[in-house]
């Protein structure tokens, strides 16, 4: 700990360091006993990018976003990984722009709104979807909210063509009992995805804390009646 020790570590950050030196610096900064944010963020620059992005991917410092954004927008994978960890609500629209431009920042969007209620998260995403021509890109973000309100727009996306299979994959990843009935509908109407939908239907039924034993039994029976392969 101590400011002098921190200054010494930060001063040695350099992309040209050997792998061993960088590993030692990363370990030192990640385990530093004290607040490093101000000193560390002030030192971030192109010559320190490698260590900076490694640290930021593991230690959340939202104030560093402006330093990382140019690298992430240029397609630097380490910078995108860092951005996905440090994004805050103020970065939501910027990240959405990047997503629609082809950048893999879905985790960052999820992180940026994670401190809001699930219902508020859904509202923010739906407001963005309403303005977008690439609505399918947002279904994984909706699924991550786990909110009841997210089920309907995801199902709408599935019924509207399931672009790039995003809506269906979002159904597969979402944990919410409200998906149980829609999954059965998919199993009955979509032969290509029947087995996957049934598997998730059974999994959600099994894990449900709301369904009674009798309701679970009926769901399992309904699954068998579809004659899964």
Short mmCIF file of C-alpha atoms in Angstrom, two decimals:
data_model
loop_
_atom_site.label_atom_id
_atom_site.label_comp_id
_atom_site.label_asym_id
_atom_site.label_seq_id
_atom_site.Cartn_x
_atom_site.Cartn_y
_atom_site.Cartn_z
CA UNK A 1 0.00 0.00 0.00
CA UNK A 2 0.96 3.67 0.11
CA UNK A 3 0.94 6.37 -2.56
CA UNK A 4 4.62 6.00 -3.37
CA UNK A 5 4.23 2.28 -3.96
CA UNK A 6 1.23 2.93 -6.21
CA UNK A 7 3.10 5.64 -8.13
CA UNK A 8 5.98 3.24 -8.67
CA UNK A 9 3.70 0.52 -10.05
CA UNK A 10 1.83 2.90 -12.34
CA UNK A 11 5.06 4.45 -13.61
CA UNK A 12 6.32 1.05 -14.74
CA UNK A 13 3.23 0.32 -16.85
CA UNK A 14 4.40 0.01 -20.46
CA UNK A 15 3.31 -2.04 -23.45
CA UNK A 16 6.98 -2.81 -24.19
CA UNK A 17 7.55 -4.60 -20.88
CA UNK A 18 8.31 -8.29 -20.91
CA UNK A 19 5.40 -10.64 -20.22
CA UNK A 20 6.86 -11.48 -16.80
CA UNK A 21 7.11 -7.81 -15.79
CA UNK A 22 3.58 -7.10 -16.93
CA UNK A 23 2.24 -10.09 -15.04
CA UNK A 24 3.94 -8.86 -11.89
CA UNK A 25 2.56 -5.34 -12.37
CA UNK A 26 -0.97 -6.62 -12.99
CA UNK A 27 -0.78 -8.79 -9.88
CA UNK A 28 0.52 -5.86 -7.85
CA UNK A 29 -2.19 -3.47 -9.01
CA UNK A 30 -5.02 -5.96 -8.62
CA UNK A 31 -4.00 -6.79 -5.06
CA UNK A 32 -3.00 -3.25 -4.07
CA UNK A 33 -4.25 -2.46 -0.58
CA UNK A 34 -5.95 0.85 -1.20
CA UNK A 35 -7.82 2.90 -3.78
CA UNK A 36 -5.96 3.04 -7.10
CA UNK A 37 -8.60 4.55 -9.37
CA UNK A 38 -7.49 8.20 -9.64
CA UNK A 39 -3.77 7.52 -10.00
CA UNK A 40 -4.32 4.61 -12.35
CA UNK A 41 -6.87 6.32 -14.62
CA UNK A 42 -4.75 9.47 -14.88
CA UNK A 43 -1.86 7.35 -16.15
CA UNK A 44 -3.80 5.49 -18.83
CA UNK A 45 -2.51 6.15 -22.33
CA UNK A 46 -1.61 4.34 -25.54
CA UNK A 47 1.77 3.23 -24.18
CA UNK A 48 0.09 1.66 -21.15
CA UNK A 49 -2.90 0.17 -22.98
CA UNK A 50 -2.02 -3.50 -22.51
CA UNK A 51 -1.84 -3.40 -18.72
CA UNK A 52 -4.64 -0.85 -18.40
CA UNK A 53 -7.15 -2.99 -20.28
CA UNK A 54 -6.10 -6.11 -18.40
CA UNK A 55 -6.68 -4.39 -15.06
CA UNK A 56 -9.97 -2.80 -16.12
CA UNK A 57 -11.36 -6.13 -17.30
CA UNK A 58 -11.03 -7.31 -13.70
CA UNK A 59 -11.37 -4.19 -11.57
CA UNK A 60 -14.41 -1.99 -12.13
CA UNK A 61 -13.57 1.69 -12.66
CA UNK A 62 -16.42 3.43 -14.53
CA UNK A 63 -14.46 6.70 -14.65
CA UNK A 64 -12.01 5.05 -17.05
CA UNK A 65 -14.58 4.59 -19.82
CA UNK A 66 -13.56 7.69 -21.77
CA UNK A 67 -9.96 6.45 -21.91
CA UNK A 68 -10.98 3.00 -23.12
CA UNK A 69 -13.71 3.93 -25.62
CA UNK A 70 -11.42 4.97 -28.51
CA UNK A 71 -9.55 1.67 -28.32
CA UNK A 72 -12.80 -0.32 -28.11
CA UNK A 73 -14.36 1.54 -31.04
CA UNK A 74 -11.24 0.71 -33.07
CA UNK A 75 -11.93 -2.98 -32.44
CA UNK A 76 -9.32 -3.72 -29.76
CA UNK A 77 -10.61 -6.92 -28.12
CA UNK A 78 -8.87 -6.29 -24.80
CA UNK A 79 -10.39 -2.82 -24.66
CA UNK A 80 -13.85 -4.21 -25.44
CA UNK A 81 -13.45 -6.73 -22.61
CA UNK A 82 -12.49 -3.89 -20.28
CA UNK A 83 -15.37 -1.73 -21.47
CA UNK A 84 -17.78 -4.58 -20.85
CA UNK A 85 -16.71 -4.53 -17.18
CA UNK A 86 -16.58 -0.79 -16.47
CA UNK A 87 -19.59 0.52 -18.41
CA UNK A 88 -22.16 2.58 -16.48
CA UNK A 89 -25.67 3.82 -17.26
CA UNK A 90 -24.37 7.00 -18.93
CA UNK A 91 -22.63 4.79 -21.52
CA UNK A 92 -25.77 2.87 -22.52
CA UNK A 93 -26.51 4.65 -25.81
CA UNK A 94 -22.86 4.75 -26.85
CA UNK A 95 -22.62 1.01 -26.31
CA UNK A 96 -25.86 0.45 -28.22
CA UNK A 97 -24.40 2.40 -31.15
CA UNK A 98 -21.33 0.19 -31.02
CA UNK A 99 -23.46 -2.96 -30.88
CA UNK A 100 -25.37 -1.91 -33.98
CA UNK A 101 -22.05 -1.15 -35.69
CA UNK A 102 -20.96 -4.76 -35.14
CA UNK A 103 -18.99 -4.58 -31.88
CA UNK A 104 -19.38 -7.36 -29.31
CA UNK A 105 -20.48 -5.17 -26.41
CA UNK A 106 -23.63 -6.98 -25.26
CA UNK A 107 -22.06 -7.73 -21.83
CA UNK A 108 -21.22 -4.03 -21.49
CA UNK A 109 -24.80 -2.99 -22.21
CA UNK A 110 -26.04 -5.47 -19.62
CA UNK A 111 -23.49 -4.16 -17.10
CA UNK A 112 -24.32 -0.52 -17.82
CA UNK A 113 -27.94 -0.86 -16.70
CA UNK A 114 -27.49 -3.58 -14.08
CA UNK A 115 -28.01 -1.22 -11.13
CA UNK A 116 -31.53 -0.32 -12.28
CA UNK A 117 -34.60 -2.41 -11.50
CA UNK A 118 -35.36 -5.20 -13.97
CA UNK A 119 -38.49 -3.39 -15.16
CA UNK A 120 -36.53 -0.16 -15.74
CA UNK A 121 -33.86 -2.08 -17.63
CA UNK A 122 -36.51 -3.50 -19.95
CA UNK A 123 -37.98 -0.03 -20.52
CA UNK A 124 -34.57 1.39 -21.48
CA UNK A 125 -33.93 -1.46 -23.90
CA UNK A 126 -37.40 -1.29 -25.42
CA UNK A 127 -37.01 2.46 -25.97
CA UNK A 128 -33.80 1.71 -27.84
CA UNK A 129 -35.40 -1.14 -29.81
CA UNK A 130 -38.17 1.19 -30.95
CA UNK A 131 -35.58 3.36 -32.71
CA UNK A 132 -33.47 0.54 -34.13
CA UNK A 133 -33.51 -1.38 -37.40
CA UNK A 134 -31.52 -4.14 -35.66
CA UNK A 135 -33.98 -5.06 -32.95
CA UNK A 136 -32.74 -8.66 -32.75
CA UNK A 137 -29.42 -7.55 -31.27
CA UNK A 138 -31.18 -6.48 -28.08
CA UNK A 139 -33.00 -9.71 -27.24
CA UNK A 140 -30.02 -11.12 -25.25
CA UNK A 141 -30.00 -7.89 -23.22
CA UNK A 142 -33.72 -8.26 -22.51
CA UNK A 143 -33.19 -11.90 -21.52
CA UNK A 144 -30.45 -10.92 -19.08
CA UNK A 145 -32.92 -8.77 -17.14
CA UNK A 146 -34.94 -11.85 -16.23
CA UNK A 147 -38.01 -9.60 -16.08
CA UNK A 148 -41.57 -10.69 -16.86
CA UNK A 149 -41.79 -7.63 -19.09
CA UNK A 150 -39.00 -8.98 -21.30
CA UNK A 151 -40.84 -12.13 -22.35
CA UNK A 152 -43.37 -10.52 -24.71
CA UNK A 153 -40.87 -8.54 -26.85
CA UNK A 154 -38.59 -11.57 -27.14
CA UNK A 155 -41.53 -13.70 -28.27
CA UNK A 156 -42.53 -10.98 -30.72
CA UNK A 157 -39.01 -11.15 -32.16
CA UNK A 158 -39.27 -14.92 -32.49
CA UNK A 159 -42.63 -14.71 -34.26
CA UNK A 160 -41.40 -11.90 -36.51
CA UNK A 161 -38.74 -14.06 -38.11
CA UNK A 162 -36.26 -14.89 -35.34
CA UNK A 163 -33.47 -12.97 -37.11
CA UNK A 164 -30.08 -14.68 -36.63
CA UNK A 165 -31.86 -16.99 -34.13
CA UNK A 166 -31.36 -14.27 -31.52
CA UNK A 167 -34.87 -14.37 -30.06
CA UNK A 168 -34.88 -18.14 -29.66
CA UNK A 169 -31.40 -18.20 -28.11
CA UNK A 170 -32.53 -15.48 -25.71
CA UNK A 171 -35.47 -17.66 -24.69
CA UNK A 172 -33.00 -20.46 -24.02
CA UNK A 173 -30.87 -18.29 -21.73
CA UNK A 174 -33.59 -16.48 -19.79
CA UNK A 175 -34.63 -17.65 -16.34
CA UNK A 176 -38.30 -16.88 -15.85
CA UNK A 177 -41.34 -19.10 -15.35
CA UNK A 178 -43.26 -16.84 -17.72
CA UNK A 179 -41.39 -18.57 -20.56
CA UNK A 180 -42.70 -22.04 -19.75
CA UNK A 181 -45.94 -21.76 -21.74
CA UNK A 182 -44.33 -19.97 -24.73
CA UNK A 183 -41.66 -22.67 -24.90
CA UNK A 184 -44.33 -25.33 -25.19
CA UNK A 185 -45.94 -23.32 -28.00
CA UNK A 186 -42.58 -23.29 -29.79
CA UNK A 187 -42.12 -27.03 -29.25
CA UNK A 188 -45.52 -27.70 -30.83
CA UNK A 189 -45.06 -25.41 -33.82
CA UNK A 190 -41.34 -25.40 -34.66
CA UNK A 191 -40.01 -28.86 -35.54
CA UNK A 192 -36.46 -27.57 -35.99
CA UNK A 193 -36.30 -26.23 -32.44
CA UNK A 194 -38.70 -28.65 -30.76
CA UNK A 195 -36.17 -30.63 -28.74
CA UNK A 196 -34.29 -27.56 -27.53
CA UNK A 197 -37.53 -25.86 -26.52
CA UNK A 198 -38.74 -28.95 -24.68
CA UNK A 199 -35.44 -29.34 -22.86
CA UNK A 200 -35.63 -25.75 -21.62
CA UNK A 201 -39.34 -26.17 -20.80
CA UNK A 202 -38.53 -29.15 -18.61
CA UNK A 203 -35.56 -27.40 -17.02
CA UNK A 204 -37.59 -24.30 -16.10
CA UNK A 205 -40.41 -26.46 -14.78
CA UNK A 206 -38.01 -28.50 -12.66
CA UNK A 207 -36.30 -25.42 -11.21
CA UNK A 208 -39.49 -23.45 -10.61
CA UNK A 209 -40.18 -22.31 -7.06
CA UNK A 210 -43.67 -21.10 -7.97
CA UNK A 211 -45.22 -24.19 -9.56
CA UNK A 212 -46.86 -26.77 -7.32
CA UNK A 213 -45.89 -30.45 -7.58
CA UNK A 214 -49.18 -31.05 -9.40
CA UNK A 215 -48.47 -28.28 -11.92
CA UNK A 216 -44.99 -29.65 -12.52
CA UNK A 217 -46.42 -33.12 -13.08
CA UNK A 218 -48.84 -31.76 -15.69
CA UNK A 219 -46.02 -29.91 -17.44
CA UNK A 220 -43.89 -33.06 -17.61
CA UNK A 221 -46.90 -34.96 -18.94
CA UNK A 222 -47.51 -32.31 -21.58
CA UNK A 223 -43.87 -32.58 -22.63
CA UNK A 224 -44.15 -36.33 -23.09
CA UNK A 225 -47.33 -35.95 -25.14
CA UNK A 226 -45.38 -33.96 -27.75
CA UNK A 227 -43.37 -37.15 -28.41
CA UNK A 228 -39.86 -35.73 -28.07
CA UNK A 229 -37.13 -37.47 -30.06
#
